[in-house]
JSON list of C-alpha atoms in Angstrom, two decimals:
[
{"chain": "D", "resi": 1, "resn": "THR", "atom": "CA", "xyz": [104.06, 75.59, 177.63]},
{"chain": "D", "resi": 2, "resn": "LEU", "atom": "CA", "xyz": [100.58, 74.12, 177.85]},
{"chain": "D", "resi": 3, "resn": "TRP", "atom": "CA", "xyz": [101.70, 71.05, 175.90]},
{"chain": "D", "resi": 4, "resn": "HIS", "atom": "CA", "xyz": [104.27, 70.16, 178.57]},
{"chain": "D", "resi": 5, "resn": "ASP", "atom": "CA", "xyz": [102.12, 71.29, 181.52]},
{"chain": "D", "resi": 6, "resn": "PRO", "atom": "CA", "xyz": [98.37, 71.06, 180.76]},
{"chain": "D", "resi": 7, "resn": "VAL", "atom": "CA", "xyz": [97.36, 72.97, 183.89]},
{"chain": "D", "resi": 8, "resn": "PHE", "atom": "CA", "xyz": [96.10, 76.29, 182.61]},
{"chain": "D", "resi": 9, "resn": "TRP", "atom": "CA", "xyz": [97.02, 79.38, 184.68]},
{"chain": "D", "resi": 10, "resn": "ARG", "atom": "CA", "xyz": [100.13, 77.55, 185.89]},
{"chain": "D", "resi": 11, "resn": "SER", "atom": "CA", "xyz": [101.96, 76.95, 182.62]},
{"chain": "D", "resi": 12, "resn": "THR", "atom": "CA", "xyz": [100.29, 79.74, 180.68]},
{"chain": "D", "resi": 13, "resn": "SER", "atom": "CA", "xyz": [97.75, 82.54, 180.84]},
{"chain": "D", "resi": 14, "resn": "ALA", "atom": "CA", "xyz": [95.90, 84.15, 177.98]},
{"chain": "D", "resi": 15, "resn": "GLY", "atom": "CA", "xyz": [94.55, 87.32, 179.56]},
{"chain": "D", "resi": 16, "resn": "THR", "atom": "CA", "xyz": [90.89, 87.79, 178.65]},
{"chain": "D", "resi": 17, "resn": "SER", "atom": "CA", "xyz": [90.85, 84.51, 176.72]},
{"chain": "D", "resi": 18, "resn": "GLY", "atom": "CA", "xyz": [89.86, 81.41, 178.68]},
{"chain": "D", "resi": 19, "resn": "PRO", "atom": "CA", "xyz": [91.44, 77.94, 178.72]},
{"chain": "D", "resi": 20, "resn": "LEU", "atom": "CA", "xyz": [88.82, 76.44, 176.40]},
{"chain": "D", "resi": 21, "resn": "ASN", "atom": "CA", "xyz": [90.06, 78.77, 173.67]},
{"chain": "D", "resi": 22, "resn": "ILE", "atom": "CA", "xyz": [93.58, 77.38, 173.98]},
{"chain": "D", "resi": 23, "resn": "TYR", "atom": "CA", "xyz": [93.10, 73.66, 174.59]},
{"chain": "D", "resi": 24, "resn": "PRO", "atom": "CA", "xyz": [91.64, 72.99, 171.08]},
{"chain": "D", "resi": 25, "resn": "LEU", "atom": "CA", "xyz": [94.95, 74.12, 169.59]},
{"chain": "D", "resi": 26, "resn": "LEU", "atom": "CA", "xyz": [96.55, 71.03, 171.16]},
{"chain": "D", "resi": 27, "resn": "ILE", "atom": "CA", "xyz": [94.36, 68.68, 169.13]},
{"chain": "D", "resi": 28, "resn": "PRO", "atom": "CA", "xyz": [96.51, 68.77, 165.93]},
{"chain": "D", "resi": 29, "resn": "LYS", "atom": "CA", "xyz": [99.58, 67.98, 168.06]},
{"chain": "D", "resi": 30, "resn": "LEU", "atom": "CA", "xyz": [97.76, 65.00, 169.58]},
{"chain": "D", "resi": 31, "resn": "LEU", "atom": "CA", "xyz": [97.04, 63.78, 166.05]},
{"chain": "D", "resi": 32, "resn": "GLY", "atom": "CA", "xyz": [100.71, 63.99, 165.07]},
{"chain": "D", "resi": 33, "resn": "PHE", "atom": "CA", "xyz": [100.76, 67.42, 163.42]},
{"chain": "D", "resi": 34, "resn": "SER", "atom": "CA", "xyz": [102.87, 70.38, 164.48]},
{"chain": "D", "resi": 35, "resn": "PHE", "atom": "CA", "xyz": [101.82, 73.63, 166.11]},
{"chain": "D", "resi": 36, "resn": "SER", "atom": "CA", "xyz": [101.48, 76.14, 163.30]},
{"chain": "D", "resi": 37, "resn": "TYR", "atom": "CA", "xyz": [99.33, 78.90, 161.88]},
{"chain": "D", "resi": 38, "resn": "ALA", "atom": "CA", "xyz": [97.88, 76.39, 159.43]},
{"chain": "D", "resi": 39, "resn": "SER", "atom": "CA", "xyz": [96.82, 73.93, 162.14]},
{"chain": "D", "resi": 40, "resn": "ALA", "atom": "CA", "xyz": [95.21, 76.78, 164.10]},
{"chain": "D", "resi": 41, "resn": "ARG", "atom": "CA", "xyz": [93.34, 77.81, 160.95]},
{"chain": "D", "resi": 42, "resn": "VAL", "atom": "CA", "xyz": [92.04, 74.26, 160.52]},
{"chain": "D", "resi": 43, "resn": "VAL", "atom": "CA", "xyz": [90.82, 74.14, 164.13]},
{"chain": "D", "resi": 44, "resn": "GLY", "atom": "CA", "xyz": [89.10, 77.50, 163.67]},
{"chain": "D", "resi": 45, "resn": "LEU", "atom": "CA", "xyz": [87.48, 76.34, 160.43]},
{"chain": "D", "resi": 46, "resn": "LEU", "atom": "CA", "xyz": [86.14, 73.20, 162.06]},
{"chain": "D", "resi": 47, "resn": "LEU", "atom": "CA", "xyz": [84.66, 75.26, 164.93]},
{"chain": "D", "resi": 48, "resn": "VAL", "atom": "CA", "xyz": [82.98, 77.63, 162.46]},
{"chain": "D", "resi": 49, "resn": "LEU", "atom": "CA", "xyz": [81.57, 74.71, 160.47]},
{"chain": "D", "resi": 50, "resn": "ALA", "atom": "CA", "xyz": [80.31, 73.13, 163.70]},
{"chain": "D", "resi": 51, "resn": "ALA", "atom": "CA", "xyz": [78.63, 76.40, 164.69]},
{"chain": "D", "resi": 52, "resn": "ILE", "atom": "CA", "xyz": [76.98, 76.72, 161.27]},
{"chain": "D", "resi": 53, "resn": "SER", "atom": "CA", "xyz": [75.80, 73.11, 161.53]},
{"chain": "D", "resi": 54, "resn": "CYS", "atom": "CA", "xyz": [74.19, 73.91, 164.88]},
{"chain": "D", "resi": 55, "resn": "LEU", "atom": "CA", "xyz": [72.48, 76.90, 163.27]},
{"chain": "D", "resi": 56, "resn": "TYR", "atom": "CA", "xyz": [71.20, 74.68, 160.47]},
{"chain": "D", "resi": 57, "resn": "PHE", "atom": "CA", "xyz": [69.81, 72.03, 162.80]},
{"chain": "D", "resi": 58, "resn": "THR", "atom": "CA", "xyz": [68.26, 74.75, 164.97]},
{"chain": "D", "resi": 59, "resn": "ALA", "atom": "CA", "xyz": [66.45, 76.16, 161.94]},
{"chain": "D", "resi": 60, "resn": "ARG", "atom": "CA", "xyz": [65.51, 72.66, 160.86]},
{"chain": "D", "resi": 61, "resn": "LYS", "atom": "CA", "xyz": [63.57, 72.20, 164.10]},
{"chain": "D", "resi": 62, "resn": "PHE", "atom": "CA", "xyz": [61.11, 74.92, 163.03]},
{"chain": "D", "resi": 63, "resn": "MET", "atom": "CA", "xyz": [61.43, 75.10, 159.24]},
{"chain": "D", "resi": 64, "resn": "CYS", "atom": "CA", "xyz": [61.30, 72.92, 156.18]},
{"chain": "D", "resi": 65, "resn": "LEU", "atom": "CA", "xyz": [64.51, 71.64, 154.62]},
{"chain": "D", "resi": 66, "resn": "MET", "atom": "CA", "xyz": [64.71, 74.36, 151.96]},
{"chain": "D", "resi": 67, "resn": "LEU", "atom": "CA", "xyz": [64.17, 77.26, 154.40]},
{"chain": "D", "resi": 68, "resn": "ALA", "atom": "CA", "xyz": [66.73, 75.82, 156.82]},
{"chain": "D", "resi": 69, "resn": "ARG", "atom": "CA", "xyz": [69.32, 75.70, 154.04]},
{"chain": "D", "resi": 70, "resn": "ILE", "atom": "CA", "xyz": [68.52, 79.27, 153.03]},
{"chain": "D", "resi": 71, "resn": "THR", "atom": "CA", "xyz": [68.87, 80.39, 156.66]},
{"chain": "D", "resi": 72, "resn": "VAL", "atom": "CA", "xyz": [72.51, 79.28, 156.93]},
{"chain": "D", "resi": 73, "resn": "LEU", "atom": "CA", "xyz": [73.48, 80.34, 153.40]},
{"chain": "D", "resi": 74, "resn": "PRO", "atom": "CA", "xyz": [74.38, 83.99, 154.29]},
{"chain": "D", "resi": 75, "resn": "VAL", "atom": "CA", "xyz": [76.56, 82.90, 157.21]},
{"chain": "D", "resi": 76, "resn": "LEU", "atom": "CA", "xyz": [78.22, 80.17, 155.16]},
{"chain": "D", "resi": 77, "resn": "THR", "atom": "CA", "xyz": [78.83, 82.59, 152.28]},
{"chain": "D", "resi": 78, "resn": "PHE", "atom": "CA", "xyz": [80.31, 85.20, 154.62]},
{"chain": "D", "resi": 79, "resn": "PHE", "atom": "CA", "xyz": [82.85, 82.84, 156.18]},
{"chain": "D", "resi": 80, "resn": "ALA", "atom": "CA", "xyz": [83.66, 81.30, 152.79]},
{"chain": "D", "resi": 81, "resn": "PHE", "atom": "CA", "xyz": [84.59, 84.58, 151.10]},
{"chain": "D", "resi": 82, "resn": "THR", "atom": "CA", "xyz": [85.61, 87.02, 153.84]},
{"chain": "D", "resi": 83, "resn": "ALA", "atom": "CA", "xyz": [89.19, 88.26, 153.72]},
{"chain": "D", "resi": 84, "resn": "HIS", "atom": "CA", "xyz": [88.94, 90.52, 156.79]},
{"chain": "D", "resi": 85, "resn": "THR", "atom": "CA", "xyz": [91.76, 89.85, 159.22]},
{"chain": "D", "resi": 86, "resn": "ASP", "atom": "CA", "xyz": [89.36, 89.60, 162.19]},
{"chain": "D", "resi": 87, "resn": "PHE", "atom": "CA", "xyz": [87.62, 86.58, 160.67]},
{"chain": "D", "resi": 88, "resn": "VAL", "atom": "CA", "xyz": [90.28, 84.54, 158.87]},
{"chain": "D", "resi": 89, "resn": "HIS", "atom": "CA", "xyz": [92.56, 83.67, 161.80]},
{"chain": "D", "resi": 90, "resn": "TYR", "atom": "CA", "xyz": [91.90, 81.49, 164.85]},
{"chain": "D", "resi": 91, "resn": "SER", "atom": "CA", "xyz": [90.36, 83.99, 167.26]},
{"chain": "D", "resi": 92, "resn": "SER", "atom": "CA", "xyz": [89.15, 83.96, 170.85]},
{"chain": "D", "resi": 93, "resn": "GLU", "atom": "CA", "xyz": [85.53, 83.99, 169.62]},
{"chain": "D", "resi": 94, "resn": "HIS", "atom": "CA", "xyz": [85.56, 80.69, 167.71]},
{"chain": "D", "resi": 95, "resn": "VAL", "atom": "CA", "xyz": [84.97, 78.40, 170.70]},
{"chain": "D", "resi": 96, "resn": "SER", "atom": "CA", "xyz": [82.37, 80.74, 172.20]},
{"chain": "D", "resi": 97, "resn": "LEU", "atom": "CA", "xyz": [80.56, 80.87, 168.86]},
{"chain": "D", "resi": 98, "resn": "PHE", "atom": "CA", "xyz": [80.37, 77.09, 168.76]},
{"chain": "D", "resi": 99, "resn": "LEU", "atom": "CA", "xyz": [79.32, 76.69, 172.42]},
{"chain": "D", "resi": 100, "resn": "LEU", "atom": "CA", "xyz": [76.60, 79.33, 172.15]},
{"chain": "D", "resi": 101, "resn": "SER", "atom": "CA", "xyz": [75.36, 77.84, 168.87]},
{"chain": "D", "resi": 102, "resn": "ALA", "atom": "CA", "xyz": [75.20, 74.39, 170.45]},
{"chain": "D", "resi": 103, "resn": "SER", "atom": "CA", "xyz": [73.34, 75.86, 173.44]},
{"chain": "D", "resi": 104, "resn": "VAL", "atom": "CA", "xyz": [70.79, 77.50, 171.13]},
{"chain": "D", "resi": 105, "resn": "LEU", "atom": "CA", "xyz": [70.35, 74.15, 169.37]},
{"chain": "D", "resi": 106, "resn": "THR", "atom": "CA", "xyz": [69.56, 72.43, 172.67]},
{"chain": "D", "resi": 107, "resn": "LEU", "atom": "CA", "xyz": [67.08, 75.21, 173.45]},
{"chain": "D", "resi": 108, "resn": "ALA", "atom": "CA", "xyz": [65.42, 74.57, 170.09]},
{"chain": "D", "resi": 109, "resn": "VAL", "atom": "CA", "xyz": [65.25, 70.85, 170.89]},
{"chain": "D", "resi": 110, "resn": "PHE", "atom": "CA", "xyz": [63.58, 71.59, 174.25]},
{"chain": "D", "resi": 111, "resn": "VAL", "atom": "CA", "xyz": [61.07, 73.97, 172.63]},
{"chain": "D", "resi": 112, "resn": "SER", "atom": "CA", "xyz": [60.21, 71.73, 169.67]},
{"chain": "D", "resi": 113, "resn": "SER", "atom": "CA", "xyz": [59.74, 68.60, 171.77]},
{"chain": "D", "resi": 114, "resn": "PRO", "atom": "CA", "xyz": [59.06, 69.61, 175.39]},
{"chain": "D", "resi": 115, "resn": "CYS", "atom": "CA", "xyz": [59.34, 66.15, 176.88]},
{"chain": "D", "resi": 116, "resn": "ARG", "atom": "CA", "xyz": [62.03, 64.57, 179.01]},
{"chain": "D", "resi": 117, "resn": "HIS", "atom": "CA", "xyz": [65.39, 64.43, 177.24]},
{"chain": "D", "resi": 118, "resn": "GLY", "atom": "CA", "xyz": [67.47, 62.50, 179.78]},
{"chain": "D", "resi": 119, "resn": "TRP", "atom": "CA", "xyz": [71.19, 62.75, 179.08]},
{"chain": "D", "resi": 120, "resn": "MET", "atom": "CA", "xyz": [70.70, 65.62, 176.62]},
{"chain": "D", "resi": 121, "resn": "THR", "atom": "CA", "xyz": [69.53, 67.86, 179.48]},
{"chain": "D", "resi": 122, "resn": "PHE", "atom": "CA", "xyz": [72.75, 67.16, 181.37]},
{"chain": "D", "resi": 123, "resn": "ALA", "atom": "CA", "xyz": [74.91, 67.57, 178.24]},
{"chain": "D", "resi": 124, "resn": "ALA", "atom": "CA", "xyz": [73.20, 70.86, 177.43]},
{"chain": "D", "resi": 125, "resn": "GLY", "atom": "CA", "xyz": [74.08, 72.11, 180.89]},
{"chain": "D", "resi": 126, "resn": "ILE", "atom": "CA", "xyz": [77.73, 71.09, 180.46]},
{"chain": "D", "resi": 127, "resn": "VAL", "atom": "CA", "xyz": [77.97, 72.98, 177.15]},
{"chain": "D", "resi": 128, "resn": "LEU", "atom": "CA", "xyz": [76.46, 76.12, 178.64]},
{"chain": "D", "resi": 129, "resn": "GLY", "atom": "CA", "xyz": [78.64, 75.93, 181.74]},
{"chain": "D", "resi": 130, "resn": "ALA", "atom": "CA", "xyz": [81.71, 75.86, 179.52]},
{"chain": "D", "resi": 131, "resn": "VAL", "atom": "CA", "xyz": [80.91, 79.22, 177.90]},
{"chain": "D", "resi": 132, "resn": "PRO", "atom": "CA", "xyz": [82.57, 81.49, 180.56]},
{"chain": "D", "resi": 133, "resn": "PHE", "atom": "CA", "xyz": [85.79, 79.49, 180.28]},
{"chain": "D", "resi": 134, "resn": "ALA", "atom": "CA", "xyz": [86.11, 80.20, 176.58]},
{"chain": "D", "resi": 135, "resn": "LYS", "atom": "CA", "xyz": [85.42, 83.91, 176.61]},
{"chain": "D", "resi": 136, "resn": "LEU", "atom": "CA", "xyz": [84.08, 85.63, 179.72]},
{"chain": "D", "resi": 137, "resn": "GLN", "atom": "CA", "xyz": [82.40, 88.33, 177.63]},
{"chain": "D", "resi": 138, "resn": "SER", "atom": "CA", "xyz": [80.09, 85.70, 176.14]},
{"chain": "D", "resi": 139, "resn": "THR", "atom": "CA", "xyz": [78.67, 84.86, 179.58]},
{"chain": "D", "resi": 140, "resn": "PRO", "atom": "CA", "xyz": [75.67, 87.28, 179.36]},
{"chain": "D", "resi": 141, "resn": "LEU", "atom": "CA", "xyz": [74.48, 85.55, 176.19]},
{"chain": "D", "resi": 142, "resn": "GLY", "atom": "CA", "xyz": [74.95, 82.20, 177.91]},
{"chain": "D", "resi": 143, "resn": "VAL", "atom": "CA", "xyz": [72.91, 83.38, 180.89]},
{"chain": "D", "resi": 144, "resn": "VAL", "atom": "CA", "xyz": [70.02, 84.37, 178.61]},
{"chain": "D", "resi": 145, "resn": "ILE", "atom": "CA", "xyz": [70.10, 81.00, 176.86]},
{"chain": "D", "resi": 146, "resn": "GLY", "atom": "CA", "xyz": [70.36, 79.17, 180.18]},
{"chain": "D", "resi": 147, "resn": "ILE", "atom": "CA", "xyz": [67.38, 80.97, 181.71]},
{"chain": "D", "resi": 148, "resn": "SER", "atom": "CA", "xyz": [65.39, 80.29, 178.53]},
{"chain": "D", "resi": 149, "resn": "CYS", "atom": "CA", "xyz": [66.22, 76.57, 178.75]},
{"chain": "D", "resi": 150, "resn": "LEU", "atom": "CA", "xyz": [65.15, 76.45, 182.40]},
{"chain": "D", "resi": 151, "resn": "LEU", "atom": "CA", "xyz": [61.87, 78.19, 181.59]},
{"chain": "D", "resi": 152, "resn": "VAL", "atom": "CA", "xyz": [61.14, 75.73, 178.80]},
{"chain": "D", "resi": 153, "resn": "LEU", "atom": "CA", "xyz": [61.94, 72.77, 181.06]},
{"chain": "D", "resi": 154, "resn": "TRP", "atom": "CA", "xyz": [59.84, 74.21, 183.88]},
{"chain": "D", "resi": 155, "resn": "PHE", "atom": "CA", "xyz": [56.75, 75.05, 181.84]},
{"chain": "D", "resi": 156, "resn": "CYS", "atom": "CA", "xyz": [56.64, 71.85, 179.81]},
{"chain": "D", "resi": 157, "resn": "LYS", "atom": "CA", "xyz": [53.56, 69.68, 180.21]},
{"chain": "D", "resi": 158, "resn": "SER", "atom": "CA", "xyz": [54.87, 67.05, 182.59]},
{"chain": "D", "resi": 159, "resn": "PRO", "atom": "CA", "xyz": [54.40, 66.24, 186.30]},
{"chain": "D", "resi": 160, "resn": "LEU", "atom": "CA", "xyz": [56.02, 68.60, 188.79]},
{"chain": "D", "resi": 161, "resn": "LYS", "atom": "CA", "xyz": [58.42, 65.87, 189.95]},
{"chain": "D", "resi": 162, "resn": "ASN", "atom": "CA", "xyz": [59.75, 65.40, 186.41]},
{"chain": "D", "resi": 163, "resn": "ARG", "atom": "CA", "xyz": [60.12, 69.13, 185.85]},
{"chain": "D", "resi": 164, "resn": "LEU", "atom": "CA", "xyz": [62.08, 69.56, 189.08]},
{"chain": "D", "resi": 165, "resn": "LYS", "atom": "CA", "xyz": [64.30, 66.64, 188.15]},
{"chain": "D", "resi": 166, "resn": "ASP", "atom": "CA", "xyz": [65.00, 68.00, 184.67]},
{"chain": "D", "resi": 167, "resn": "CYS", "atom": "CA", "xyz": [65.85, 71.46, 186.03]},
{"chain": "D", "resi": 168, "resn": "ALA", "atom": "CA", "xyz": [68.13, 69.88, 188.64]},
{"chain": "D", "resi": 169, "resn": "ILE", "atom": "CA", "xyz": [69.87, 67.76, 186.00]},
{"chain": "D", "resi": 170, "resn": "TYR", "atom": "CA", "xyz": [70.37, 70.84, 183.82]},
{"chain": "D", "resi": 171, "resn": "GLY", "atom": "CA", "xyz": [71.74, 72.83, 186.75]},
{"chain": "D", "resi": 172, "resn": "ALA", "atom": "CA", "xyz": [74.10, 69.98, 187.66]},
{"chain": "D", "resi": 173, "resn": "GLY", "atom": "CA", "xyz": [75.38, 69.94, 184.10]},
{"chain": "D", "resi": 174, "resn": "VAL", "atom": "CA", "xyz": [76.03, 73.70, 184.18]},
{"chain": "D", "resi": 175, "resn": "MET", "atom": "CA", "xyz": [78.22, 73.25, 187.27]},
{"chain": "D", "resi": 176, "resn": "VAL", "atom": "CA", "xyz": [80.47, 70.51, 185.81]},
{"chain": "D", "resi": 177, "resn": "VAL", "atom": "CA", "xyz": [83.00, 72.71, 183.98]},
{"chain": "D", "resi": 178, "resn": "PRO", "atom": "CA", "xyz": [83.19, 75.46, 186.64]},
{"chain": "D", "resi": 179, "resn": "LEU", "atom": "CA", "xyz": [83.73, 72.83, 189.34]},
{"chain": "D", "resi": 180, "resn": "PHE", "atom": "CA", "xyz": [86.40, 71.14, 187.23]},
{"chain": "D", "resi": 181, "resn": "PHE", "atom": "CA", "xyz": [88.42, 74.34, 186.89]},
{"chain": "D", "resi": 182, "resn": "PHE", "atom": "CA", "xyz": [87.80, 75.30, 190.52]},
{"chain": "D", "resi": 183, "resn": "ILE", "atom": "CA", "xyz": [89.14, 71.95, 191.75]},
{"chain": "D", "resi": 184, "resn": "MET", "atom": "CA", "xyz": [92.02, 72.02, 189.27]},
{"chain": "D", "resi": 185, "resn": "THR", "atom": "CA", "xyz": [93.17, 75.51, 190.25]},
{"chain": "D", "resi": 186, "resn": "LYS", "atom": "CA", "xyz": [92.72, 74.85, 193.97]},
{"chain": "D", "resi": 187, "resn": "ALA", "atom": "CA", "xyz": [94.63, 71.57, 193.81]},
{"chain": "D", "resi": 188, "resn": "THR", "atom": "CA", "xyz": [97.51, 73.14, 191.87]},
{"chain": "D", "resi": 189, "resn": "GLY", "atom": "CA", "xyz": [97.64, 76.40, 193.82]},
{"chain": "D", "resi": 190, "resn": "CYS", "atom": "CA", "xyz": [96.58, 78.50, 190.83]},
{"chain": "D", "resi": 191, "resn": "PHE", "atom": "CA", "xyz": [93.21, 79.70, 192.07]},
{"chain": "D", "resi": 192, "resn": "GLU", "atom": "CA", "xyz": [94.30, 83.21, 193.10]},
{"chain": "D", "resi": 193, "resn": "HIS", "atom": "CA", "xyz": [96.27, 83.61, 189.88]},
{"chain": "D", "resi": 194, "resn": "MET", "atom": "CA", "xyz": [93.18, 82.54, 187.91]},
{"chain": "D", "resi": 195, "resn": "VAL", "atom": "CA", "xyz": [91.04, 85.12, 189.70]},
{"chain": "D", "resi": 196, "resn": "ASN", "atom": "CA", "xyz": [93.59, 87.89, 189.09]},
{"chain": "D", "resi": 197, "resn": "SER", "atom": "CA", "xyz": [94.63, 87.04, 185.54]},
{"chain": "D", "resi": 198, "resn": "TYR", "atom": "CA", "xyz": [91.21, 86.08, 184.19]},
{"chain": "D", "resi": 199, "resn": "LEU", "atom": "CA", "xyz": [88.34, 87.53, 186.20]},
{"chain": "D", "resi": 200, "resn": "ILE", "atom": "CA", "xyz": [89.91, 90.78, 187.38]},
{"chain": "D", "resi": 201, "resn": "THR", "atom": "CA", "xyz": [91.70, 91.28, 184.05]},
{"chain": "D", "resi": 202, "resn": "ASN", "atom": "CA", "xyz": [88.38, 91.01, 182.23]},
{"chain": "D", "resi": 203, "resn": "VAL", "atom": "CA", "xyz": [86.76, 93.52, 184.59]},
{"chain": "D", "resi": 204, "resn": "ASN", "atom": "CA", "xyz": [89.62, 95.98, 184.05]},
{"chain": "D", "resi": 205, "resn": "TYR", "atom": "CA", "xyz": [89.42, 95.41, 180.30]},
{"chain": "D", "resi": 206, "resn": "ALA", "atom": "CA", "xyz": [85.72, 96.27, 180.36]},
{"chain": "D", "resi": 207, "resn": "LYS", "atom": "CA", "xyz": [86.41, 99.41, 182.42]},
{"chain": "D", "resi": 208, "resn": "GLN", "atom": "CA", "xyz": [89.00, 100.55, 179.87]},
{"chain": "D", "resi": 209, "resn": "GLY", "atom": "CA", "xyz": [86.38, 100.18, 177.16]},
{"chain": "D", "resi": 210, "resn": "ASP", "atom": "CA", "xyz": [83.95, 102.31, 179.16]},
{"chain": "D", "resi": 211, "resn": "ARG", "atom": "CA", "xyz": [86.55, 105.08, 179.56]},
{"chain": "D", "resi": 212, "resn": "LYS", "atom": "CA", "xyz": [87.30, 105.12, 175.82]},
{"chain": "D", "resi": 213, "resn": "SER", "atom": "CA", "xyz": [83.59, 105.39, 174.96]}
]
C-alpha cells in the first residue's frame, strides 16, 4: 500500500484521481490514528473548512467584514447540513476545491495590492501547479486562474524588470510539483504507468462521457 511504499503509481493507482487526493489520507496515520472512514471524514472536513476560509479571506479583500461573513454563510450552511452522499464522504474533489480556493485567494491578493509579493508569488505558483495532480479535470479552472494571475502581475504598476521577475518566479513555482512527480516517476520507472493510468485514463473517461451525452 501507499503507507508501506510512498511512491504513487508504483504501490497504488487511483484511476482518474491524482496522488494529492490520496496522500492527505496518510496524515491521521502519521499522527498515530488508524486508517478508517472516520479519519477520512475528518481530513475531508478540514479541507472543506480550509476552502471556505480561503473564500472568506478572498471576499475580505474586497468587502467589509459583515459582507465577507455573509458571502461564506450559504456555503458553510450547505456543508453543515447536507446529507447527500456525494458531499458527506471524502471525495476526489476535496483537495482540488482547497487548491483552487487558495489559488483564487492569491489572485485576490495580487489584485488588491498589485505590488511585489516575494515568496507569496512562488508559493502561489506551487499551489496552482499542484492542481492537476489532485484531479486532472480541475486543470482548466487552474489554467484560467493562472493566466489571470500572470496578467495581474504583468500589468501592475512596477518597472518592467520587476514584472518579468515576478512572472518568472510565478512560473517557476508552477513547475515545482510537476517536476517533482516527473523526477519521481522517472527515477522509479513508473513514468509510463503514470501516463497510461492517469493521463490516458482521464482522456478515455472524458470520451465515455461524450458518448453518453
